[in-house]
PDB file of C-alpha atoms in Angstrom:
ATOM      1  CA  MET A   4       2.084  90.979  56.236  1.00 80.00           C
ATOM      2  CA  GLN A   5      -0.973  92.256  54.653  1.00 91.00           C
ATOM      3  CA  LEU A   6      -3.918  94.427  55.288  1.00 94.00           C
ATOM      4  CA  SER A   7      -6.923  93.422  55.558  1.00 95.00           C
ATOM      5  CA  LYS A   8      -9.870  95.068  53.331  1.00 96.00           C
ATOM      6  CA  ARG A   9     -10.971  97.222  56.487  1.00 96.00           C
ATOM      7  CA  GLU A  10      -7.985  97.963  57.727  1.00 96.00           C
ATOM      8  CA  ILE A  11      -7.425  99.343  53.958  1.00 94.00           C
ATOM      9  CA  SER A  12     -10.515 101.221  54.374  1.00 96.00           C
ATOM     10  CA  ILE A  13      -9.707 102.883  57.944  1.00 95.00           C
ATOM     11  CA  THR A  14      -6.399 103.499  56.076  1.00 91.00           C
ATOM     12  CA  LEU A  15      -7.796 104.990  53.328  1.00 92.00           C
ATOM     13  CA  THR A  16     -10.326 107.349  55.946  1.00 94.00           C
ATOM     14  CA  LEU A  17      -7.853 108.505  57.806  1.00 89.00           C
ATOM     15  CA  ILE A  18      -5.994 109.817  54.712  1.00 86.00           C
ATOM     16  CA  ASP A  19      -9.142 111.651  53.569  1.00 90.00           C
ATOM     17  CA  ALA A  20      -9.575 113.088  56.984  1.00 89.00           C
ATOM     18  CA  ASN A  21      -9.201 116.616  57.447  1.00 84.00           C
ATOM     19  CA  GLY A  22      -8.245 116.441  60.835  1.00 83.00           C
ATOM     20  CA  PRO A  23      -7.595 114.162  63.653  1.00 85.00           C
ATOM     21  CA  LEU A  24     -10.179 111.347  64.241  1.00 89.00           C
ATOM     22  CA  MET A  25     -11.890 110.026  66.976  1.00 92.00           C
ATOM     23  CA  THR A  26     -11.400 106.104  67.800  1.00 94.00           C
ATOM     24  CA  ALA A  27     -14.878 106.200  68.863  1.00 95.00           C
ATOM     25  CA  LEU A  28     -16.473 107.953  65.617  1.00 94.00           C
ATOM     26  CA  LEU A  29     -14.623 105.107  63.653  1.00 95.00           C
ATOM     27  CA  ALA A  30     -15.953 102.166  65.185  1.00 96.00           C
ATOM     28  CA  GLU A  31     -19.297 103.860  64.615  1.00 97.00           C
ATOM     29  CA  GLN A  32     -18.358 104.543  60.949  1.00 96.00           C
ATOM     30  CA  PHE A  33     -16.829 100.624  60.390  1.00 97.00           C
ATOM     31  CA  GLU A  34     -19.680  99.162  63.083  1.00 97.00           C
ATOM     32  CA  MET A  35     -17.395  97.586  65.614  1.00 97.00           C
ATOM     33  CA  SER A  36     -15.872  98.087  68.780  1.00 97.00           C
ATOM     34  CA  VAL A  37     -13.251 100.258  69.936  1.00 96.00           C
ATOM     35  CA  ARG A  38     -10.549  98.286  70.988  1.00 97.00           C
ATOM     36  CA  SER A  39     -11.181  96.445  67.316  1.00 97.00           C
ATOM     37  CA  ILE A  40     -10.457  99.729  65.736  1.00 96.00           C
ATOM     38  CA  LYS A  41      -7.626 100.080  68.342  1.00 95.00           C
ATOM     39  CA  TYR A  42      -5.969  96.711  67.006  1.00 97.00           C
ATOM     40  CA  ASP A  43      -6.690  97.520  63.511  1.00 96.00           C
ATOM     41  CA  LEU A  44      -4.591 100.970  63.870  1.00 93.00           C
ATOM     42  CA  ASP A  45      -1.963  99.027  65.560  1.00 93.00           C
ATOM     43  CA  ASN A  46      -2.325  96.571  61.916  1.00 94.00           C
ATOM     44  CA  ILE A  47      -1.882  98.879  59.972  1.00 91.00           C
ATOM     45  CA  ARG A  48       1.292 101.796  61.980  1.00 88.00           C
ATOM     46  CA  ALA A  49       2.635  98.144  62.001  1.00 90.00           C
ATOM     47  CA  TRP A  50       2.415  98.052  58.203  1.00 89.00           C
ATOM     48  CA  LEU A  51       3.564 101.306  57.403  1.00 85.00           C
ATOM     49  CA  GLU A  52       6.304 101.057  59.707  1.00 84.00           C
ATOM     50  CA  GLN A  53       7.389  98.036  57.465  1.00 86.00           C
ATOM     51  CA  LYS A  54       7.049  99.547  54.214  1.00 80.00           C
ATOM     52  CA  ASN A  55       9.217 102.239  55.830  1.00 78.00           C
ATOM     53  CA  SER A  56       6.308 104.533  55.263  1.00 69.00           C
ATOM     54  CA  ARG A  57       7.138 107.296  57.773  1.00 63.00           C
ATOM     55  CA  SER A  58       5.265 110.565  56.276  1.00 62.00           C
ATOM     56  CA  TYR A  59       2.014 108.105  56.775  1.00 62.00           C
ATOM     57  CA  LEU A  60       2.476 107.741  60.316  1.00 58.00           C
ATOM     58  CA  GLU A  61       3.252 110.774  61.231  1.00 62.00           C
ATOM     59  CA  GLU A  62      -0.313 112.278  59.261  1.00 60.00           C
ATOM     60  CA  ILE A  63      -2.448 109.625  60.715  1.00 64.00           C
ATOM     61  CA  LYS A  64      -3.804 110.841  64.323  1.00 64.00           C
ATOM     62  CA  VAL A  65      -6.314 109.307  65.787  1.00 66.00           C
ATOM     63  CA  PHE A  66      -7.318 109.984  69.330  1.00 63.00           C
ATOM     64  CA  GLY A  67      -9.452 108.218  72.356  1.00 60.00           C
TER      65      GLY A  67
END
C-alpha cells in the first residue's frame, strides 16, 4: 500500500500542526469534501499501522 500525493500532503499537515485539527478545516485547505478527507485519513492510519508507526498514530488528532 502506498499513499497518494494528497495523502502525503495531509500527513505532513497533521505532523506540522500545533494541535488537533478539524476535518472541515482540512477539507477546506485541500478543497475536498469532509467525507473524502475521512477516507484519506483512514488510508493514512492503515498505512501507518502497516509500517508499525504507532507513535505517529498516537500523535495524529483529527476531530469532526
